[in-house]
Amino acid sequence: MGCASSTEAAPPPPPPPKKPAAPPTKPAAEPTPPTKPAAEPTPTPKPAAEPTPAPKPAAEPTPAPKPAAEPTPAPAGPQLAIQIKYDIDQAEWQAMFDAHATNTEHPSFQGFKLPASRGQFVDESKTMVYHEVGAMKSSLIDCSGVDLMKMGALMGGPSFAALNHACGAEVSPPTMLVDMPTDGPPPSPDVIVFLEVKDFGVWHAGFTEHGTNKSIGGMEVPYSRSEVCDESRTKIYRNGNKLAVCVFDTNPTMGLLMADPAFQASIEKLGVISQTAKPRVALPPPPTGPEPPAPVLKWFDGKPMSEKVDWFVENAADDYSMAFVGEFAPPMPPLDKTKAIGIMKSLVASFPDFGFLNVGAPPASIEGNGAWGLVYSSGTHTGEPFALPNHPPVGPTGNYNKFGPTVCRVFADSTGTKLARVEFEPLKPGPSGPPAFYVANGGVLGAPPAAAPAPAPEMTNLFAVYHTFEEGKAEAWWENMTKLTPEDMGAMAAKQKSLGFVNQYFMPTAPSDSPIYCIWESEKAVTDEEFQTFIDGPDGPGPGSLINKCYRVMPGGFMPPSAFGASDAPAEVKPTTGKLFWIKHDFLEGAAAKFWEQAASMTKEAANEANASHGFYNHYFMPHGMEGPIWCVWESKEALDIDAIRAFIDGPNGPGGGVTFNNDINLIPEGMGIVPSAYFTADA
């Protein structure tokens, strides 16, 4: 079933409404637009079946008395309908929508700050949300008293566009809902019919029957709905027993159908309490500015910067400047033309595919001979080591990096032939700009210059592997493992080491079908794909039984020493006086940047001195990337249960001060697996 949503050019994401007042009330009429609907005010020529055909229905939004909020004769803002589809869960979207009624900042907004709450430009007491019947991620918003200028400023702004992009939202252009004329054809063949019914199931059965049949609830009517509208596009949206039915391309036969006594009787039989039809009229398109100058369009063409460096050198004005601006700008001074060329060449040399990926609508003209758009900066570190001024180089790591979305404003000079200025404005906390690429690949901001041009650190050859079991495979796998002798285990480890891989630590959890965490190492630099092929293959730990999710560890954490070049003889493992446990630390939304800033000055020794004062020790701290997750192996001094451990880990003295991570804590059963030698020992 089609709908006037994704097929139309979607403007910037819609303003989230909430929920109040019920839809218009009045005469019962089929959810389709009539030529002169019996359901409209002044229900003159309409059948006797018309419910309460009073001369002027009080609830009807036609020549209604002036809204209480408008003491002057100035008309209230229009009623609008907005259809939206999204990728997130419906409940998650609804929570965000509800929060926007009175908030410009909220945890559900994914870190973005909106310029206005919905209550600042609509009569929120009349806002209603309906969800599409048969589709979990599609909704219709009905809002009244809309200040079109303020709504346009929100929907056309970067923060709202970025939030909708993050939600995977496709928003249809808002349409204005107007009253059905008492005489003559409606102003649009597309109509929304708002109804309230006694029993949705009863109504829906009759409505479905009428789609291609000349009957409703077993009663004959002169036309099927498919004869009066494009039935392939009909959509039903529901909020309890209040409904919004969208019909498209109606024809004059609609009036004949709705005036028919049999039709009036049939909808009464379906339990329609009230019904109002509203034609949908397209809003005039927003004014568009002149086409941006050629150099501005060239900047936004989406091609890698490697293809534009020479062009940039030629076409940047002598007084060109580049800057990061706004509340969330990274610690980076403005760049003149010479420095901008330098950083651009450096990024391209280190990240050969570096460039800016456009997000959403095409760049829009702005005052000052320019344009703005939303972009991600991205690139893969497969080229030269990357460094910032006064910082040691890092990589290459092979990491793919993507940061944003960020507002990018580009301006030409007065002649329109040269680039004059580029501004980047991050829209929420988090890494951005060249510093983000540096930190994501192992660099530490504020680090002193390298004492000597030592070779750049390679990406580590360590992998945190999260093993889970294929359904029904755990018992057989463990049974097979218990049958292996120490000689068998040694032979298996020797075979894996000959292939260039070592399982340094094997840390199961209980019960037996719970996840297993391992730290693997490769002898040589391998790609993520090559390691995955090994771990899933016949020489891996459980072909056909284990699902292996692999996380390459980036430099800069607390790592175990390499197993290659070391003796194959097992090292002494001292037992702990407490408990060993591993944790998968996932960053809370927007918390990563602040954590890394604080962590930059913290050594393992200093961190564990603080931890030990509370009876805990972190053996290994292995981040997968700047946005996580981080894998750690912890130890407690006392034999605590998981609730006592969680009280520390999630509390103010735990990692991140209790406001940074979601911590997945897993106890390692005593005497099982291959674990680090204890820090807290009986003789310590």
XYZ file of C-alpha atoms in Angstrom:
684
model
C 0.000 0.000 0.000
C 1.488 3.302 -1.037
C 1.503 6.577 0.804
C 2.370 10.189 0.165
C 5.542 10.021 2.156
C 8.748 8.544 0.815
C 7.784 9.263 -2.790
C 7.756 12.992 -2.125
C 10.854 15.084 -1.638
C 11.331 15.107 2.096
C 12.330 18.403 3.702
C 14.463 18.439 6.793
C 13.132 16.049 9.457
C 9.793 16.888 10.985
C 9.180 18.531 14.295
C 8.158 15.879 16.807
C 4.684 16.421 18.215
C 3.192 14.677 21.264
C -0.260 13.673 21.870
C -3.232 15.708 23.240
C -6.666 16.492 21.847
C -8.855 14.083 19.949
C -9.481 14.448 16.227
C -12.341 16.588 14.923
C -15.756 15.314 15.857
C -18.837 15.247 13.736
C -20.993 13.403 11.365
C -20.173 9.862 10.389
C -18.757 9.565 6.907
C -16.551 7.049 5.053
C -12.798 7.666 5.434
C -12.596 9.209 2.010
C -13.233 12.715 0.691
C -16.747 13.428 -0.640
C -17.733 16.162 -2.968
C -19.857 17.521 -0.226
C -19.243 15.425 2.812
C -22.045 14.875 5.153
C -19.475 15.005 7.915
C -18.536 18.629 7.330
C -20.077 21.625 9.133
C -23.319 22.792 7.598
C -24.197 19.224 6.686
C -26.903 20.444 4.326
C -27.391 17.919 1.560
C -26.712 14.744 3.466
C -28.569 11.554 4.296
C -30.662 10.994 7.345
C -28.044 8.574 8.644
C -25.881 11.577 9.382
C -25.118 11.565 13.141
C -26.358 14.696 14.898
C -26.461 16.915 11.824
C -26.307 20.037 13.952
C -25.824 23.288 12.037
C -22.395 24.144 13.402
C -20.465 21.387 15.129
C -18.523 22.947 17.976
C -15.557 20.623 17.543
C -15.303 21.262 13.785
C -12.140 23.278 12.912
C -13.944 25.394 10.286
C -15.164 28.935 10.861
C -14.687 28.137 14.543
C -14.787 30.850 17.170
C -11.380 32.491 17.494
C -8.922 30.308 19.406
C -8.650 31.330 23.027
C -4.935 31.944 22.630
C -5.561 34.538 19.883
C -7.281 37.544 21.428
C -7.063 39.493 18.156
C -8.908 38.686 14.933
C -5.676 37.307 13.478
C -6.314 33.717 12.333
C -4.615 30.845 14.160
C -1.870 28.959 12.372
C -2.887 26.117 10.058
C -3.445 22.467 10.846
C -0.722 20.277 9.303
C -0.244 16.565 8.686
C 3.235 15.058 8.502
C 3.994 11.443 7.604
C 7.283 9.968 8.790
C 9.122 6.666 8.568
C 12.125 5.814 10.756
C 14.641 3.049 11.434
C 14.604 3.151 15.233
C 12.014 1.343 17.354
C 8.590 2.949 17.447
C 8.733 3.281 21.242
C 12.130 4.985 20.994
C 10.817 7.408 18.378
C 7.677 8.113 20.421
C 9.769 8.877 23.524
C 11.881 11.324 21.518
C 8.757 12.883 20.025
C 7.117 13.283 23.442
C 10.278 14.810 24.922
C 10.413 17.417 22.149
C 7.052 18.856 23.227
C 8.786 20.928 25.915
C 12.521 20.233 25.538
C 15.357 21.327 23.285
C 17.838 18.968 24.981
C 17.059 15.431 26.136
C 18.922 12.092 26.437
C 16.724 10.658 23.685
C 18.009 13.301 21.219
C 21.276 11.352 20.789
C 23.422 14.282 21.894
C 21.921 16.856 19.503
C 20.618 20.217 20.734
C 17.489 21.509 18.970
C 16.854 25.245 18.532
C 13.210 25.111 19.709
C 10.759 22.799 21.440
C 7.612 21.843 19.564
C 5.455 23.761 22.035
C 7.085 26.975 20.809
C 5.492 26.739 17.362
C 2.366 24.526 17.613
C -0.704 24.383 19.849
C 0.585 21.327 21.672
C -2.798 20.711 23.352
C -4.115 19.576 19.948
C -1.150 17.533 18.778
C -1.949 13.903 18.015
C 0.266 11.048 16.829
C -1.087 8.025 14.973
C 0.911 4.903 14.066
C 0.410 3.087 10.787
C -1.596 -0.110 11.030
C 0.558 -2.993 9.813
C 3.834 -1.035 9.896
C 5.894 -0.710 13.087
C 8.027 2.258 12.020
C 5.663 4.662 10.313
C 3.610 7.417 11.942
C 1.410 10.398 11.130
C 1.558 13.645 13.095
C -1.485 15.940 13.281
C -0.634 19.370 14.676
C -2.597 22.627 14.801
C -1.942 26.313 15.317
C 1.384 25.988 13.543
C 3.719 28.967 13.250
C 5.086 28.085 9.818
C 8.087 30.408 10.054
C 9.269 28.885 13.345
C 8.563 25.331 12.232
C 10.435 25.929 8.991
C 13.426 27.301 10.885
C 13.562 24.132 13.012
C 12.974 21.650 10.195
C 15.359 23.439 7.881
C 18.117 23.644 10.467
C 21.168 21.400 10.794
C 20.531 19.910 14.255
C 17.072 18.671 13.328
C 18.329 17.280 10.017
C 21.197 15.502 11.788
C 18.890 13.986 14.424
C 16.549 12.677 11.749
C 19.483 11.240 9.840
C 20.631 9.472 13.010
C 17.133 7.959 13.352
C 16.978 6.945 9.689
C 13.912 9.163 9.316
C 12.215 9.862 5.977
C 9.814 12.767 6.357
C 7.166 13.688 3.833
C 6.613 17.382 3.128
C 3.994 18.720 5.569
C 0.547 19.227 4.029
C -2.075 21.704 5.231
C -5.447 20.279 6.295
C -8.423 22.437 5.324
C -12.187 22.189 5.772
C -14.214 20.366 3.152
C -16.330 22.841 1.151
C -20.092 22.474 1.506
C -20.519 22.918 -2.260
C -18.225 22.174 -5.126
C -15.242 19.854 -5.360
C -12.617 19.665 -2.607
C -9.439 21.735 -3.106
C -7.386 18.550 -3.329
C -8.142 14.935 -4.309
C -5.994 13.742 -1.383
C -7.838 13.584 1.930
C -7.321 12.504 5.527
C -10.443 11.257 7.281
C -10.289 11.439 11.077
C -12.596 8.995 12.859
C -13.420 7.661 16.259
C -14.905 4.158 16.364
C -16.403 1.967 19.058
C -14.447 -1.160 18.174
C -11.407 -1.028 15.902
C -11.622 -4.711 14.970
C -15.232 -4.429 13.809
C -14.549 -1.221 11.885
C -11.339 -2.534 10.306
C -13.032 -5.709 9.056
C -15.743 -3.673 7.297
C -13.240 -1.126 5.990
C -11.043 -3.879 4.537
C -14.047 -5.588 2.948
C -15.021 -2.347 1.199
C -11.598 -1.918 -0.442
C -12.498 -3.901 -3.563
C -16.094 -4.921 -2.813
C -19.402 -3.128 -3.084
C -20.281 -4.116 0.445
C -19.529 -3.020 3.994
C -20.242 -5.385 6.856
C -22.315 -7.477 4.498
C -24.472 -4.502 3.383
C -24.482 -3.577 -0.309
C -23.277 -0.110 -1.315
C -23.103 1.411 -4.813
C -19.304 1.577 -5.140
C -16.199 -0.097 -3.751
C -13.543 2.199 -2.330
C -11.184 1.284 -5.184
C -13.724 2.902 -7.554
C -13.553 6.257 -5.808
C -9.834 6.559 -4.924
C -6.417 5.009 -5.573
C -6.826 2.134 -3.119
C -3.189 1.042 -3.552
C -2.130 4.149 -1.632
C -4.698 4.040 1.177
C -3.181 3.986 4.656
C -4.694 3.651 8.129
C -3.011 5.289 11.127
C -4.251 4.514 14.618
C -4.154 5.902 18.151
C -6.419 3.605 20.163
C -9.910 3.923 18.656
C -9.050 7.236 17.039
C -7.989 6.849 13.428
C -6.565 8.870 10.559
C -7.249 7.321 7.145
C -5.262 8.711 4.196
C -6.890 8.356 0.781
C -5.509 9.644 -2.509
C -6.730 10.659 -5.956
C -10.412 10.671 -5.041
C -12.979 11.313 -7.784
C -16.524 12.766 -7.878
C -17.997 9.296 -7.363
C -16.954 9.700 -3.733
C -19.773 12.186 -3.152
C -22.344 9.848 -4.637
C -21.128 7.008 -2.442
C -21.183 9.023 0.761
C -24.639 10.467 0.041
C -26.093 6.996 -0.478
C -28.443 5.908 2.374
C -27.061 2.360 2.306
C -23.546 3.689 2.813
C -24.678 5.842 5.744
C -26.360 2.867 7.328
C -23.301 0.652 6.801
C -20.872 2.958 8.573
C -23.292 3.310 11.448
C -23.258 -0.475 11.637
C -19.434 -0.379 11.842
C -19.647 1.728 14.997
C -18.355 5.059 13.700
C -18.819 7.624 16.489
C -17.523 10.682 14.630
C -15.887 11.370 11.320
C -14.386 14.432 9.639
C -12.743 14.609 6.227
C -9.913 17.083 5.627
C -8.472 17.713 2.156
C -4.664 17.943 2.086
C -3.265 21.041 0.396
C 0.414 21.333 -0.438
C 2.257 24.149 1.297
C 4.114 26.561 -0.970
C 7.750 25.476 -1.304
C 10.259 27.441 0.774
C 12.093 30.149 -1.120
C 15.338 29.008 -2.660
C 18.419 31.171 -2.953
C 20.628 31.524 -5.985
C 22.767 28.568 -6.992
C 25.996 28.611 -4.981
C 29.182 29.632 -6.833
C 31.098 26.928 -8.696
C 33.951 26.598 -6.147
C 31.391 26.011 -3.377
C 29.624 23.292 -5.369
C 32.988 21.700 -6.151
C 33.756 21.452 -2.420
C 30.479 19.577 -1.861
C 30.812 17.175 -4.819
C 31.471 14.182 -2.514
C 34.695 13.144 -4.239
C 37.838 12.200 -2.252
C 40.056 15.148 -1.392
C 42.937 13.384 -3.145
C 41.237 14.407 -6.380
C 40.903 18.033 -5.248
C 44.150 18.980 -3.513
C 45.667 20.588 -6.615
C 42.358 22.270 -7.381
C 42.231 23.615 -3.831
C 45.760 25.049 -4.059
C 44.753 26.870 -7.251
C 41.277 27.992 -6.186
C 41.625 28.991 -2.529
C 41.869 32.766 -2.152
C 45.101 34.167 -0.734
C 43.267 35.214 2.436
C 41.434 31.855 2.694
C 40.667 30.583 6.205
C 39.370 27.323 7.681
C 38.012 27.071 11.226
C 36.085 24.850 13.615
C 33.374 26.828 15.369
C 30.600 26.360 17.898
C 30.117 24.811 21.319
C 31.587 21.422 20.377
C 34.533 22.555 18.237
C 37.777 20.594 18.771
C 40.846 22.294 20.295
C 42.234 23.487 16.973
C 43.129 27.067 15.946
C 41.928 28.580 12.651
C 44.073 27.757 9.619
C 45.238 30.138 6.910
C 45.703 28.956 3.331
C 49.237 27.608 3.850
C 48.317 25.640 6.980
C 45.064 24.411 5.438
C 46.974 23.051 2.438
C 49.418 21.399 4.809
C 46.788 19.622 6.906
C 44.843 18.624 3.801
C 47.912 17.070 2.189
C 48.770 15.353 5.450
C 45.287 13.849 5.767
C 45.297 12.645 2.169
C 48.767 11.129 2.558
C 47.706 9.206 5.681
C 44.101 8.505 4.672
C 44.141 8.140 0.864
C 40.337 7.996 0.638
C 39.844 10.988 2.968
C 36.894 13.187 2.090
C 33.522 14.579 3.116
C 30.370 12.490 2.730
C 27.239 14.570 2.212
C 24.238 13.809 4.434
C 20.582 14.339 3.552
C 19.430 17.270 1.436
C 21.804 18.918 -1.064
C 23.768 21.943 0.179
C 21.565 25.026 0.556
C 22.507 28.589 -0.329
C 23.255 30.965 2.523
C 23.975 34.656 2.703
C 27.560 35.602 1.947
C 27.984 33.837 -1.396
C 28.011 30.400 0.197
C 26.169 27.207 1.045
C 25.835 24.853 3.996
C 25.369 21.120 4.230
C 25.746 18.229 6.665
C 28.841 16.098 6.169
C 30.759 13.201 7.676
C 34.543 13.320 7.475
C 35.933 9.874 6.731
C 39.069 8.035 5.691
C 40.993 4.785 6.101
C 44.474 4.914 7.656
C 46.341 2.906 5.041
C 48.853 5.558 3.991
C 51.632 7.296 5.879
C 51.786 7.760 9.676
C 49.604 10.684 10.767
C 50.666 13.432 13.164
C 49.415 16.748 14.475
C 51.776 19.686 15.105
C 53.993 18.985 18.136
C 52.642 15.430 18.432
C 54.357 12.132 17.559
C 53.068 10.264 14.499
C 50.718 7.279 14.748
C 49.912 4.387 12.423
C 49.175 3.433 9.806
C 46.543 1.321 11.541
C 44.259 0.249 8.712
C 41.322 1.700 10.675
C 38.338 3.151 8.823
C 37.270 6.382 10.545
C 34.036 8.345 10.227
C 33.082 11.399 12.285
C 29.984 13.604 12.291
C 27.604 14.687 11.090
C 28.993 18.198 11.142
C 27.679 21.423 9.638
C 29.973 22.546 6.844
C 29.646 26.138 5.596
C 31.599 27.089 2.504
C 31.912 30.633 1.120
C 33.285 32.022 -2.121
C 34.882 35.432 -2.505
C 33.008 38.403 -3.943
C 33.867 37.333 -7.493
C 32.434 33.843 -6.962
C 35.585 32.275 -8.427
C 37.702 31.538 -5.338
C 37.120 29.772 -2.035
C 37.188 32.366 0.738
C 36.278 30.468 3.916
C 35.242 27.042 5.218
C 33.691 26.519 8.657
C 32.977 23.235 10.402
C 30.505 23.219 13.307
C 30.157 19.892 15.189
C 26.599 19.413 16.412
C 27.234 17.347 19.536
C 30.060 16.315 21.856
C 32.541 13.841 20.445
C 35.632 13.661 18.279
C 35.830 15.795 15.136
C 38.380 17.312 12.810
C 42.036 16.228 12.425
C 42.367 15.639 16.215
C 39.659 12.967 15.954
C 41.610 11.093 13.262
C 44.732 11.347 15.393
C 43.173 10.052 18.611
C 41.179 7.314 16.842
C 44.410 5.859 15.531
C 46.252 5.750 18.819
C 47.412 9.327 19.361
C 47.075 11.226 22.627
C 46.254 14.932 22.507
C 48.565 17.125 24.473
C 51.374 14.565 24.407
C 54.862 16.102 24.300
C 56.841 15.960 21.068
C 58.628 12.694 20.431
C 62.154 12.723 21.807
C 63.362 11.131 18.616
C 61.675 10.208 15.362
C 60.983 6.673 16.570
C 59.064 4.452 14.170
C 55.313 4.960 14.387
C 53.488 2.313 16.431
C 51.684 -0.260 14.359
C 48.107 -1.216 15.145
C 48.294 -3.971 17.725
C 48.134 -7.625 16.761
C 45.836 -8.296 19.715
C 42.193 -9.244 19.319
C 39.517 -9.315 22.005
C 37.221 -12.156 20.975
C 33.716 -12.574 22.344
C 32.725 -16.215 21.821
C 29.073 -17.259 22.049
C 27.607 -20.648 21.235
C 25.532 -21.701 18.289
C 22.145 -22.814 19.601
C 22.328 -26.235 21.225
C 26.101 -26.615 20.761
C 27.422 -25.642 24.204
C 27.051 -28.983 25.997
C 28.788 -31.014 23.284
C 31.608 -28.464 22.986
C 32.320 -28.513 26.708
C 32.081 -32.303 26.811
C 34.685 -32.523 24.070
C 36.935 -30.017 25.838
C 36.873 -31.980 29.106
C 38.048 -35.075 27.244
C 41.203 -33.339 26.032
C 44.369 -34.259 27.919
C 47.068 -31.680 28.701
C 49.022 -33.222 25.805
C 46.037 -32.709 23.490
C 45.703 -29.107 24.588
C 49.423 -28.533 24.089
C 49.296 -30.003 20.598
C 46.340 -27.801 19.655
C 48.073 -24.679 20.990
C 51.302 -25.609 19.186
C 49.413 -26.053 15.903
C 47.742 -22.652 16.299
C 51.077 -21.006 17.155
C 52.681 -22.556 14.069
C 49.925 -20.849 12.071
C 50.827 -17.541 13.723
C 48.095 -17.299 16.386
C 48.074 -17.690 20.169
C 45.174 -17.672 22.605
C 46.781 -15.820 25.507
C 43.787 -15.937 27.849
C 40.665 -18.100 27.884
C 38.035 -16.797 30.344
C 34.703 -18.628 30.467
C 31.653 -17.717 32.515
C 28.876 -19.770 34.075
C 26.589 -21.482 33.223
C 28.166 -23.516 30.454
C 26.269 -21.869 27.614
C 27.396 -18.365 28.677
C 29.847 -16.252 26.636
C 33.606 -16.845 26.724
C 36.091 -13.978 26.485
C 39.536 -14.603 25.007
C 42.563 -12.485 24.184
C 44.187 -13.673 20.967
C 47.408 -12.496 19.339
C 48.702 -12.833 15.793
C 52.432 -13.145 15.167
C 52.366 -10.968 12.063
C 50.179 -8.082 11.015
C 46.982 -9.552 9.599
C 43.800 -7.937 8.399
C 40.617 -8.264 10.389
C 39.284 -10.535 7.667
C 42.319 -12.832 7.840
C 41.998 -13.197 11.590
C 38.259 -13.877 11.290
C 38.972 -16.586 8.723
C 41.368 -18.294 11.128
C 39.175 -18.043 14.227
C 36.140 -19.412 12.346
C 38.147 -22.083 10.529
C 39.080 -25.692 11.253
C 42.034 -24.712 13.474
C 40.013 -22.199 15.483
C 38.641 -22.938 18.955
C 35.241 -24.298 17.950
C 34.372 -24.621 14.266
C 30.644 -25.072 13.919
C 30.042 -24.490 17.629
C 31.215 -20.958 18.410
C 30.175 -17.585 17.029
C 33.302 -15.446 17.183
C 32.933 -11.662 17.346
C 36.381 -10.111 17.029
C 37.549 -6.689 18.189
C 41.040 -5.585 17.156
C 42.696 -3.744 20.034
C 43.998 -0.265 19.301
C 47.278 1.004 20.792
C 47.382 2.918 24.039
C 45.798 0.522 26.516
C 47.165 -1.834 29.159
C 48.258 -4.868 27.122
C 49.661 -8.303 27.914
C 53.222 -8.907 26.664
C 53.591 -10.730 23.368
C 53.429 -14.524 23.452
C 55.752 -14.758 20.454
C 59.422 -15.023 21.297
C 58.485 -16.138 24.814
C 58.919 -19.612 26.183
C 56.166 -22.110 25.495
C 56.446 -23.299 29.086
C 53.355 -22.205 31.046
C 54.011 -19.245 33.322
C 53.233 -19.503 37.009
C 49.718 -18.274 37.716
C 49.210 -17.202 41.306
C 45.670 -17.608 42.640
C 43.751 -14.553 43.758
C 42.333 -13.979 47.199
C 39.242 -12.543 45.544
C 37.551 -12.901 42.184
C 38.565 -12.452 38.540
C 36.052 -11.043 36.107
C 35.995 -9.554 32.640
C 33.966 -6.556 31.561
C 32.780 -5.179 28.259
C 32.571 -1.410 28.818
C 30.268 0.367 26.315
C 30.247 4.156 26.291
C 27.032 5.915 27.198
C 25.825 8.333 24.529
C 28.197 11.296 24.200
C 30.525 10.156 27.014
C 33.540 8.975 24.990
C 35.221 12.316 24.271
C 35.342 13.435 27.902
C 36.636 10.039 29.027
C 39.549 10.120 26.579
C 40.437 13.668 27.603
C 40.678 12.556 31.214
C 42.422 9.290 30.361
C 45.161 11.042 28.360
C 47.042 11.955 31.523
C 46.429 8.697 33.416
C 49.028 5.900 33.570
C 48.274 2.275 34.344
C 50.181 2.610 37.597
C 48.261 5.684 38.734
C 44.907 4.211 37.701
C 45.538 0.951 39.533
C 46.881 2.688 42.594
C 43.482 4.364 42.871
C 41.658 1.096 42.066
C 43.700 -0.868 44.631
C 42.751 1.574 47.363
C 39.193 0.327 46.864
C 40.195 -3.330 46.621
C 40.263 -3.724 42.823
C 42.868 -4.071 40.075
C 42.561 -3.739 36.287
C 44.973 -6.180 34.598
C 44.231 -5.255 30.974
C 42.523 -2.268 29.393
C 41.986 -2.933 25.675
C 39.968 -0.402 23.655
C 38.605 -1.397 20.280
C 38.309 2.231 19.170
C 37.560 5.730 20.405
C 33.860 4.942 20.564
C 34.431 1.579 22.246
C 33.820 -0.976 23.347
C 36.653 -1.381 25.858
C 37.514 -4.863 27.136
C 39.070 -5.227 30.587
C 40.142 -8.034 32.908
C 39.525 -7.029 36.542
C 40.313 -8.553 39.919
C 38.810 -7.943 43.347
C 40.779 -8.363 46.560
C 37.855 -9.976 48.348
C 35.690 -12.871 47.111
C 32.762 -10.582 46.293
C 29.519 -11.510 44.605
C 28.552 -9.802 41.373
C 26.304 -7.234 43.099
C 29.166 -6.022 45.286
C 31.461 -5.871 42.254
C 28.861 -3.912 40.310
C 28.474 -1.428 43.154
C 32.124 -0.461 42.660
C 32.315 -0.699 38.862
C 29.125 1.333 38.329
C 29.843 3.710 41.186
C 31.708 7.017 41.472
C 35.068 5.304 42.113
C 34.739 2.871 39.223
C 35.948 3.419 35.665
C 34.406 6.590 34.264
C 33.002 7.667 37.625
C 29.704 5.854 37.104
C 28.565 8.241 34.329
C 30.550 6.966 31.363
C 29.915 3.279 30.697
C 27.333 0.580 30.519
C 29.283 -2.278 32.139
C 28.671 -5.922 31.173
C 30.304 -7.776 34.115
C 31.135 -11.491 33.858
C 32.600 -13.554 36.704
C 35.207 -16.192 35.806
C 34.512 -19.425 37.746
C 37.340 -20.290 40.123
C 39.845 -22.743 38.671
C 38.569 -22.453 35.109
C 40.226 -21.120 31.975
C 43.567 -19.458 31.381
C 43.710 -16.269 33.444
C 46.270 -13.635 34.467
C 48.400 -14.231 37.545
C 46.721 -12.569 40.506
C 47.628 -9.128 41.830
C 45.974 -9.807 45.180
C 47.662 -12.955 46.505
C 47.805 -14.589 49.898
C 51.473 -13.611 50.299
C 51.024 -10.070 48.991
